[in-house]
Short mmCIF file of C-alpha atoms in Angstrom, two decimals:
data_model
loop_
_atom_site.label_atom_id
_atom_site.label_comp_id
_atom_site.label_asym_id
_atom_site.label_seq_id
_atom_site.Cartn_x
_atom_site.Cartn_y
_atom_site.Cartn_z
CA MET A 1 20.27 -6.16 -0.51
CA ASN A 2 21.09 -2.68 0.76
CA THR A 3 24.34 -2.16 2.58
CA PRO A 4 23.61 -1.30 6.22
CA VAL A 5 24.79 2.01 7.55
CA GLN A 6 26.31 2.63 10.93
CA PRO A 7 24.76 5.12 13.37
CA GLU A 8 26.02 8.66 12.95
CA THR A 9 27.81 7.87 9.68
CA GLY A 10 25.24 7.54 6.91
CA LEU A 11 21.72 8.15 5.68
CA GLN A 12 18.91 5.63 5.96
CA GLN A 13 19.20 3.61 2.75
CA GLY A 14 16.48 1.72 0.87
CA THR A 15 13.73 3.69 2.61
CA LEU A 16 11.94 5.55 -0.18
CA THR A 17 9.90 4.19 -3.10
CA TRP A 18 9.65 5.92 -6.48
CA PHE A 19 6.15 7.13 -5.61
CA LYS A 20 7.34 8.81 -2.42
CA VAL A 21 10.17 10.55 -4.28
CA ALA A 22 7.78 11.69 -7.03
CA SER A 23 5.49 13.09 -4.32
CA LEU A 24 8.44 14.93 -2.82
CA GLY A 25 9.16 16.63 -6.17
CA VAL A 26 5.53 17.65 -6.65
CA ALA A 27 5.37 18.99 -3.08
CA ILE A 28 8.39 21.25 -3.67
CA ALA A 29 6.97 22.75 -6.86
CA ILE A 30 3.28 23.02 -6.12
CA SER A 31 3.19 26.18 -4.01
CA GLY A 32 3.95 28.23 -7.13
CA ASN A 33 0.38 27.53 -8.27
CA PHE A 34 -1.06 29.49 -5.35
CA SER A 35 0.64 32.84 -5.95
CA GLY A 36 3.26 34.64 -8.01
CA TRP A 37 2.64 33.15 -11.46
CA ASN A 38 -0.24 35.51 -12.18
CA TYR A 39 1.97 38.63 -12.23
CA GLY A 40 3.22 37.47 -15.61
CA LEU A 41 -0.26 37.98 -17.06
CA GLY A 42 0.18 41.74 -16.73
CA ILE A 43 3.45 41.56 -18.67
CA GLY A 44 2.81 39.14 -21.51
CA GLY A 45 -0.92 38.44 -21.37
CA LEU A 46 -2.26 34.89 -21.27
CA GLY A 47 -0.51 34.11 -24.55
CA GLY A 48 2.88 35.20 -23.24
CA MET A 49 2.42 33.33 -19.97
CA PHE A 50 1.19 30.20 -21.75
CA ALA A 51 4.19 30.22 -24.11
CA ALA A 52 6.56 30.78 -21.18
CA ALA A 53 4.87 28.01 -19.17
CA LEU A 54 5.26 25.55 -22.05
CA ALA A 55 8.92 26.54 -22.39
CA MET A 56 9.51 26.02 -18.66
CA ALA A 57 7.67 22.69 -18.67
CA LEU A 58 9.94 21.64 -21.53
CA LEU A 59 13.01 22.88 -19.62
CA PHE A 60 12.14 20.83 -16.54
CA PHE A 61 11.28 17.76 -18.59
CA CYS A 62 14.65 17.95 -20.34
CA LEU A 63 16.45 18.68 -17.07
CA THR A 64 14.89 15.74 -15.24
CA GLN A 65 15.79 13.49 -18.18
CA CYS A 66 19.42 14.61 -17.87
CA VAL A 67 19.43 14.07 -14.11
CA ALA A 68 17.73 10.67 -14.37
CA GLU A 69 20.22 9.30 -16.92
CA THR A 70 23.21 10.71 -15.06
CA ALA A 71 22.04 9.39 -11.68
CA ALA A 72 21.37 5.92 -13.07
CA ALA A 73 24.75 5.80 -14.83
CA LEU A 74 26.60 7.04 -11.73
CA ALA A 75 24.86 4.93 -9.13
CA ASN A 76 27.82 5.25 -6.76
CA GLU A 77 27.65 9.05 -6.85
CA VAL A 78 25.07 10.95 -4.84
CA GLY A 79 23.88 14.54 -4.94
CA PHE A 80 24.12 17.05 -7.75
CA ASP A 81 27.70 17.80 -6.73
CA GLY A 82 28.56 14.11 -7.19
CA TYR A 83 27.22 14.03 -10.74
CA THR A 84 29.00 17.22 -11.82
CA ARG A 85 32.21 16.17 -10.04
CA ALA A 86 32.31 12.98 -12.08
CA ALA A 87 31.92 14.95 -15.31
CA LEU A 88 33.61 18.30 -14.68
CA GLY A 89 36.06 17.57 -11.89
CA PRO A 90 36.22 18.79 -8.28
CA SER A 91 35.66 22.47 -9.08
CA GLY A 92 32.51 21.79 -11.11
CA GLY A 93 31.14 19.54 -8.40
CA TYR A 94 31.85 22.08 -5.70
CA MET A 95 30.20 24.97 -7.55
CA CYS A 96 27.10 22.98 -8.50
CA GLY A 97 26.73 21.60 -4.99
CA MET A 98 27.19 24.95 -3.29
CA ALA A 99 24.83 26.74 -5.69
CA VAL A 100 22.01 24.27 -5.15
CA ALA A 101 22.59 23.84 -1.40
CA ILE A 102 22.54 27.59 -0.74
CA ALA A 103 19.58 28.02 -3.08
CA LEU A 104 17.52 25.38 -1.26
CA ALA A 105 18.32 26.89 2.13
CA VAL A 106 17.46 30.37 0.82
CA GLY A 107 14.26 28.94 -0.71
CA ALA A 108 13.31 27.51 2.68
CA GLY A 109 13.61 31.02 4.13
CA LEU A 110 11.45 32.37 1.30
CA ALA A 111 8.77 29.75 1.96
CA LEU A 112 8.92 30.61 5.66
CA SER A 113 8.28 34.28 4.87
CA PHE A 114 5.28 33.33 2.73
CA ILE A 115 3.88 31.11 5.49
CA GLU A 116 4.24 33.91 8.04
CA ALA A 117 2.62 36.46 5.70
CA TYR A 118 -0.33 34.16 5.01
CA ALA A 119 -0.84 33.37 8.70
CA SER A 120 -0.59 37.03 9.62
CA ALA A 121 -3.14 38.09 6.99
CA SER A 122 -5.65 35.29 7.46
CA MET A 123 -5.29 34.32 11.11
CA GLY A 124 -4.04 37.48 12.78
CA PHE A 125 -0.74 36.22 14.17
CA GLY A 126 2.76 36.07 12.76
CA GLY A 127 6.12 37.74 13.25
CA TRP A 128 9.45 36.18 14.10
CA GLU A 129 7.92 34.13 16.88
CA LEU A 130 5.88 32.22 14.30
CA LYS A 131 8.84 31.87 11.93
CA ALA A 132 11.09 30.50 14.65
CA GLY A 133 8.36 28.19 15.95
CA ILE A 134 7.66 26.69 12.52
CA MET A 135 11.37 26.21 11.85
CA ILE A 136 11.90 24.43 15.18
CA ILE A 137 8.92 22.12 14.65
CA VAL A 138 9.91 21.21 11.09
CA ILE A 139 13.55 20.55 12.00
CA ALA A 140 12.42 18.38 14.93
CA LEU A 141 10.19 16.34 12.60
CA GLN A 142 12.96 15.98 10.01
CA LEU A 143 15.33 14.68 12.67
CA ARG A 144 13.09 11.62 12.87
CA GLY A 145 14.52 10.40 9.54
CA ALA A 146 13.71 10.25 5.84
CA ARG A 147 10.67 7.98 6.08
CA ASP A 148 8.79 10.24 8.49
CA ALA A 149 9.90 13.47 6.81
CA VAL A 150 8.79 12.38 3.35
CA ALA A 151 5.56 10.81 4.66
CA LEU A 152 4.47 14.12 6.20
CA THR A 153 5.48 15.97 3.04
CA MET A 154 3.33 13.57 0.99
CA VAL A 155 0.29 14.30 3.17
CA THR A 156 0.61 18.09 2.90
CA GLY A 157 1.40 17.88 -0.82
CA ALA A 158 -1.62 15.63 -1.43
CA VAL A 159 -3.89 18.16 0.30
CA ALA A 160 -2.50 20.95 -1.89
CA VAL A 161 -3.05 18.89 -5.08
CA ALA A 162 -6.65 18.16 -4.00
CA VAL A 163 -7.27 21.87 -3.39
CA LEU A 164 -5.93 22.86 -6.81
CA THR A 165 -8.07 20.17 -8.44
CA ALA A 166 -11.12 21.56 -6.64
CA LEU A 167 -10.24 25.06 -7.86
CA CYS A 168 -10.05 23.86 -11.48
CA LEU A 169 -13.44 22.14 -11.15
CA PHE A 170 -14.89 25.34 -9.64
CA ALA A 171 -13.48 27.51 -12.46
CA ALA A 172 -14.40 25.24 -15.37
CA PRO A 173 -18.16 26.08 -15.58
CA THR A 174 -17.42 29.84 -15.72
CA PHE A 175 -14.58 29.54 -18.23
CA ARG A 176 -14.75 31.99 -21.15
CA ILE A 177 -12.16 32.30 -23.91
CA SER A 178 -12.86 36.04 -23.98
CA ASN A 179 -11.34 36.24 -20.48
CA TRP A 180 -7.99 35.22 -21.98
CA MET A 181 -7.87 38.45 -23.95
CA VAL A 182 -6.38 41.70 -22.67
CA GLY A 183 -7.24 45.16 -23.90
CA GLY A 184 -5.93 48.66 -23.29
CA PRO A 185 -4.55 51.69 -25.13
CA GLY A 186 -3.57 50.52 -28.58
CA VAL A 187 -4.41 46.89 -27.72
CA ALA A 188 -7.78 45.37 -28.54
CA ASN A 189 -8.73 41.92 -27.26
CA ALA A 190 -5.21 40.57 -27.60
CA PHE A 191 -4.20 37.06 -26.60
CA PHE A 192 -0.50 37.75 -27.21
CA PRO A 193 -0.28 41.53 -26.64
CA HIS A 194 3.52 41.88 -26.48
CA GLY A 195 4.67 38.98 -28.63
CA VAL A 196 7.94 37.20 -28.00
CA THR A 197 9.27 40.00 -25.79
CA GLY A 198 6.36 39.61 -23.41
CA ALA A 199 6.79 35.84 -23.30
CA VAL A 200 10.48 36.16 -22.43
CA GLN A 201 9.69 38.61 -19.63
CA CYS A 202 7.14 36.11 -18.26
CA ILE A 203 9.75 33.37 -17.80
CA PRO A 204 10.51 33.90 -14.07
CA TYR A 205 6.80 33.83 -13.25
CA ALA A 206 6.08 30.77 -15.38
CA LEU A 207 9.09 29.05 -13.84
CA PHE A 208 7.42 29.26 -10.44
CA LEU A 209 4.85 26.68 -11.59
CA PHE A 210 7.58 24.01 -11.83
CA LEU A 211 10.54 25.23 -9.82
CA GLY A 212 12.15 22.63 -7.58
CA VAL A 213 10.58 19.46 -8.97
CA GLU A 214 14.03 18.14 -9.95
CA GLN A 215 15.25 18.46 -6.36
CA ALA A 216 13.56 15.15 -5.57
CA ALA A 217 16.71 13.57 -6.99
CA HIS A 218 18.45 14.40 -3.70
CA ALA A 219 16.60 11.42 -2.24
CA ALA A 220 18.43 9.02 -4.58
CA SER A 221 20.73 7.63 -1.87
CA GLU A 222 17.72 6.74 0.28
CA MET A 223 15.70 5.04 -2.49
CA LYS A 224 14.96 1.41 -3.25
CA ASP A 225 16.38 0.34 -6.65
CA MET A 226 17.53 3.86 -7.47
CA THR A 227 18.69 3.19 -11.04
CA THR A 228 15.18 2.28 -12.18
CA SER A 229 13.06 4.06 -9.60
CA LEU A 230 14.56 7.57 -9.85
CA PRO A 231 13.82 8.06 -13.58
CA LYS A 232 10.24 6.91 -12.99
CA ALA A 233 9.88 9.27 -10.02
CA LEU A 234 11.22 12.32 -11.88
CA ILE A 235 9.11 11.71 -15.00
CA THR A 236 6.00 11.29 -12.85
CA ALA A 237 6.76 14.41 -10.82
CA ILE A 238 7.27 16.72 -13.80
CA GLY A 239 4.21 15.25 -15.53
CA ILE A 240 1.96 15.95 -12.54
CA ALA A 241 3.45 19.42 -11.99
CA ALA A 242 2.97 20.32 -15.67
CA VAL A 243 -0.66 19.15 -15.80
CA ILE A 244 -1.57 20.97 -12.60
CA GLY A 245 0.34 24.17 -13.42
CA ILE A 246 -0.97 24.64 -16.96
CA SER A 247 -4.52 23.67 -15.91
CA VAL A 248 -4.51 26.31 -13.17
CA LEU A 249 -3.09 28.91 -15.57
CA LEU A 250 -5.69 28.32 -18.29
CA LEU A 251 -8.79 27.67 -16.17
CA ALA A 252 -8.18 30.31 -13.52
CA THR A 253 -7.49 32.98 -16.14
CA GLY A 254 -10.46 31.83 -18.23
CA SER A 255 -12.73 32.21 -15.21
CA ALA A 256 -11.53 35.47 -13.65
CA GLY A 257 -9.95 37.22 -16.62
CA VAL A 258 -6.49 38.65 -17.24
CA ALA A 259 -7.29 42.17 -16.00
CA ARG A 260 -8.69 41.01 -12.65
CA LEU A 261 -6.11 38.28 -12.03
CA SER A 262 -2.79 39.90 -13.03
CA PRO A 263 -2.40 42.32 -10.08
CA SER A 264 -3.77 39.97 -7.41
CA ASN A 265 -1.67 38.84 -4.44
CA ASP A 266 -4.10 35.92 -3.94
CA PRO A 267 -4.99 34.83 -7.49
CA LEU A 268 -6.94 31.71 -6.54
CA LEU A 269 -9.06 33.62 -4.04
CA THR A 270 -9.59 36.21 -6.78
CA VAL A 271 -10.95 33.45 -9.02
CA VAL A 272 -13.45 32.46 -6.33
CA GLY A 273 -14.33 36.11 -5.64
CA SER A 274 -15.06 36.69 -9.31
CA GLN A 275 -18.03 34.32 -9.01
CA PRO A 276 -19.89 35.64 -5.93
CA ALA A 277 -23.21 34.12 -7.04
CA SER A 278 -21.80 30.59 -7.00
CA PRO A 279 -23.23 28.53 -4.11
CA ALA A 280 -19.79 26.99 -3.64
CA ALA A 281 -17.92 30.31 -3.35
CA ALA A 282 -17.95 30.54 0.45
CA VAL A 283 -16.77 26.95 0.89
CA MET A 284 -14.11 27.34 -1.81
CA THR A 285 -12.71 30.43 -0.07
CA LYS A 286 -12.02 28.38 3.05
CA ILE A 287 -10.65 25.47 1.03
CA ILE A 288 -8.26 27.70 -0.92
CA GLY A 289 -7.02 29.33 2.29
CA LEU A 290 -6.34 25.96 3.89
CA GLY A 291 -4.73 24.65 0.72
CA ALA A 292 -2.35 27.61 0.49
CA LEU A 293 -1.10 26.95 3.99
CA PHE A 294 -0.67 23.21 3.37
CA SER A 295 1.10 23.88 0.09
CA LEU A 296 3.58 26.29 1.61
CA ILE A 297 4.29 23.91 4.47
CA ALA A 298 4.84 21.05 2.01
CA THR A 299 7.27 23.17 -0.01
CA PHE A 300 9.06 24.33 3.14
CA PHE A 301 9.37 20.75 4.36
CA SER A 302 10.71 19.58 0.99
CA LEU A 303 13.25 22.38 0.67
CA ILE A 304 14.61 21.68 4.15
CA TYR A 305 14.89 17.99 3.26
CA ALA A 306 16.62 18.51 -0.09
CA GLY A 307 18.93 21.27 1.17
CA SER A 308 20.13 19.21 4.13
CA ARG A 309 20.93 16.27 1.86
CA GLN A 310 22.94 18.45 -0.51
CA PHE A 311 25.03 19.90 2.33
CA TYR A 312 25.49 16.35 3.64
CA HIS A 313 26.79 15.13 0.26
CA LEU A 314 29.20 18.09 -0.02
CA SER A 315 30.59 17.29 3.40
CA ARG A 316 30.99 13.58 2.61
CA ALA A 317 32.92 14.59 -0.54
CA GLY A 318 35.32 16.69 1.54
CA ASP A 319 34.14 20.04 0.14
CA LEU A 320 32.75 21.16 3.51
CA PRO A 321 33.78 20.40 7.11
CA ARG A 322 33.20 16.78 8.11
CA TRP A 323 30.94 17.67 11.04
CA ILE A 324 28.21 18.69 8.57
CA ALA A 325 27.90 15.02 7.54
CA LEU A 326 27.16 13.79 11.08
CA THR A 327 23.86 11.93 11.42
CA ASN A 328 21.80 11.04 14.47
CA ARG A 329 20.72 7.57 15.57
CA ARG A 330 17.78 7.71 13.12
CA HIS A 331 20.26 8.44 10.28
CA ALA A 332 18.99 12.00 9.77
CA PRO A 333 21.72 14.55 8.87
CA ALA A 334 21.36 16.59 12.06
CA SER A 335 24.24 19.01 11.46
CA ALA A 336 23.20 19.70 7.86
CA LEU A 337 19.62 20.35 9.01
CA ALA A 338 20.90 22.89 11.53
CA LEU A 339 22.93 24.65 8.82
CA VAL A 340 19.93 24.85 6.48
CA ALA A 341 17.82 26.24 9.34
CA LEU A 342 20.41 28.96 10.03
CA ILE A 343 20.64 30.08 6.39
CA GLY A 344 16.86 29.90 6.04
CA MET A 345 16.26 32.16 9.03
CA VAL A 346 18.73 34.73 7.64
CA ALA A 347 17.01 34.64 4.22
CA ALA A 348 13.63 35.13 5.90
CA ALA A 349 14.84 38.54 7.10
CA PHE A 350 15.12 39.96 3.56
CA PRO A 351 12.37 41.18 1.16
CA PRO A 352 10.72 38.11 -0.43
CA ASP A 353 10.75 39.52 -3.98
CA ALA A 354 14.54 39.85 -3.99
CA VAL A 355 15.02 36.50 -2.25
CA MET A 356 12.80 34.78 -4.83
CA VAL A 357 14.92 35.97 -7.76
CA VAL A 358 18.18 35.01 -6.01
CA PHE A 359 16.70 31.58 -5.31
CA ILE A 360 15.71 31.07 -8.96
CA PHE A 361 19.09 32.30 -10.22
CA LEU A 362 21.12 29.98 -7.97
CA ILE A 363 18.96 27.00 -8.90
CA SER A 364 19.45 27.87 -12.58
CA VAL A 365 23.25 27.91 -12.12
CA SER A 366 23.05 24.34 -10.84
CA HIS A 367 20.74 23.40 -13.71
CA LEU A 368 23.23 24.63 -16.28
CA LEU A 369 26.11 22.75 -14.65
CA LEU A 370 24.03 19.55 -14.54
CA ILE A 371 23.19 19.90 -18.23
CA VAL A 372 26.84 20.50 -19.15
CA SER A 373 27.77 17.44 -17.06
CA PHE A 374 25.27 15.29 -18.93
CA ILE A 375 26.73 16.33 -22.29
CA ARG A 376 30.30 15.89 -21.04
CA LEU A 377 29.64 12.37 -19.72
CA ARG A 378 27.98 11.34 -22.98
CA ARG A 379 31.04 12.39 -24.95
CA ALA A 380 33.88 11.52 -22.57
CA ARG A 381 32.53 8.30 -21.06
CA PRO A 382 30.42 6.49 -23.66
CA GLU A 383 31.35 3.16 -22.04
CA LEU A 384 29.25 3.90 -18.96
CA VAL A 385 26.35 1.51 -18.50
CA ARG A 386 23.20 3.60 -18.72
CA PRO A 387 20.18 1.71 -17.31
CA PHE A 388 18.08 4.69 -18.35
CA GLU A 389 18.70 6.81 -21.44
CA ALA A 390 17.33 10.33 -21.67
CA ILE A 391 14.70 10.94 -24.31
CA GLY A 392 16.15 13.23 -26.98
CA GLY A 393 19.79 12.75 -26.00
CA GLU A 394 22.23 15.61 -26.54
CA PRO A 395 19.92 17.82 -28.65
CA MET A 396 17.45 17.79 -25.77
CA ALA A 397 20.24 18.79 -23.36
CA TRP A 398 21.36 21.67 -25.57
CA LEU A 399 17.78 22.95 -25.68
CA ALA A 400 17.60 22.77 -21.89
CA GLY A 401 20.87 24.70 -21.65
CA VAL A 402 19.54 27.53 -23.83
CA LEU A 403 16.33 27.72 -21.78
CA SER A 404 18.29 27.72 -18.52
CA CYS A 405 20.45 30.61 -19.73
CA SER A 406 17.29 32.54 -20.64
CA VAL A 407 16.04 32.10 -17.08
CA MET A 408 19.26 33.53 -15.62
CA ALA A 409 19.19 36.47 -18.02
CA SER A 410 15.57 37.25 -17.09
CA CYS A 411 16.40 37.07 -13.39
CA TYR A 412 19.34 39.45 -13.78
CA GLY A 413 17.08 41.97 -15.49
CA LEU A 414 14.67 41.84 -12.54
CA GLN A 415 17.17 42.11 -9.66
CA THR A 416 20.44 43.47 -11.03
CA THR A 417 21.88 44.64 -7.70
CA ALA A 418 20.99 41.55 -5.68
CA LEU A 419 22.29 39.22 -8.39
CA SER A 420 25.49 41.21 -8.85
CA TRP A 421 26.24 40.49 -5.20
CA THR A 422 25.21 36.87 -5.66
CA ILE A 423 27.53 36.43 -8.64
CA ALA A 424 30.36 38.07 -6.69
CA ALA A 425 29.76 35.60 -3.84
CA LEU A 426 29.86 32.64 -6.25
CA VAL A 427 33.12 33.89 -7.79
CA THR A 428 34.60 34.27 -4.29
CA LEU A 429 33.59 30.71 -3.38
CA PHE A 430 35.14 29.42 -6.61
CA VAL A 431 38.43 31.26 -6.00
CA TYR A 432 38.53 30.00 -2.39
CA PHE A 433 37.98 26.42 -3.52
CA ARG A 434 40.66 26.59 -6.23
CA LEU A 435 43.30 28.28 -4.08
CA VAL A 436 42.62 26.77 -0.64
CA LYS A 437 40.33 23.74 -0.63
CA LEU A 438 41.46 21.98 -3.81
CA PRO A 439 45.14 21.80 -2.76
CA GLN A 440 44.00 20.33 0.57
CA LEU A 441 41.91 17.67 -1.20
CA SER A 442 44.79 16.84 -3.57
CA SER A 443 47.18 16.49 -0.64
CA ARG A 444 44.74 14.18 1.17
CA ASP A 445 44.30 12.00 -1.91
CA ASN A 446 48.07 11.75 -2.39
CA ILE A 447 48.53 10.68 1.21
CA GLY A 448 45.77 8.11 0.84
CA THR A 449 47.40 6.50 -2.20
CA SER A 450 50.99 6.58 -0.97
#
């Protein structure tokens, strides 16, 4: 039986099933299939992108295995900060929690910019009025509680999955292996034109096919039977995201061709446009447009949800002011939602390309800390009861750590200035925590035990 929570003090527990949480993870990641990934084709060709996509699918499989085992073993801890705090101490928990919370809020702003750009281009209206209106509506819906928030996310995510499935079925009859090849000066019909170097440079674009799927773990404290349901949810989510992402990559490129697809801002519409004689082309154009909007809304919804929960957990741990953990009568973290909305609106004011790389980098910092925590717990606390054990154990975690470091290195090469400022901000937060916040927490704990 779930322990009841009091109004304005806790989240709504025992609300979410494993299927709902898996759907949440897919909804966060799926928008990357609609745009962005195709730019990697111009760098590494289909071979480079395919290799990078497999590497990123492996990274997220390994990462979700680490998170699932850690969450099941530390059932009394919640949030990524809780897992890293148990393994690495208060400073590790604080840095992981802040990195992922800020990243999710920044990602929400990025998704908002994409929604506004799509609406402006396809419907003729946009601007800050639209951004503010969408933010207000989504926050109002999320204030209704976890059940309603995740249910709406499931609907929009399901529409996006259906649209991508329809796109794959449309592209399959016109698929040609020759379209996977790229030519040019000194390059003749090459599948892997730039070898390993090209594949490495494709990593940030391939990552977009899966990015965020692990954030479904933020719903752990609101799940039924979390220790068994969360591992099932995360495995299902990464499996679905991997099948959809790699299918879109291979079939879309095989239909439209590398040369036509790589520079496109709307790669799926480019696939449809490459087959003008198809009787389904006109209908598919409308379906893809609708699916892009639903996908972005699903991702935006999911990022707001996950980001608010991470800020909530940080506040409950004492790392942030206590008012951030206040909930309304429907047990939604109202103050944390307001904070995510504020950061998201600020992020929406900056160029999306720079915001995207900052978002990926911050998420990767949290990934690395989670992986280190998994390894640390395995070695330092072998007595922990582990209802779920990660496939591959420590070797799998080390592989994930290497892949995560490669992501951060690739991001830094793309946006050196923006990430230099980001790293400086993270160092400042760490110094502040060590010199100011940590002594306060230690003093509080001493008082509580005296």
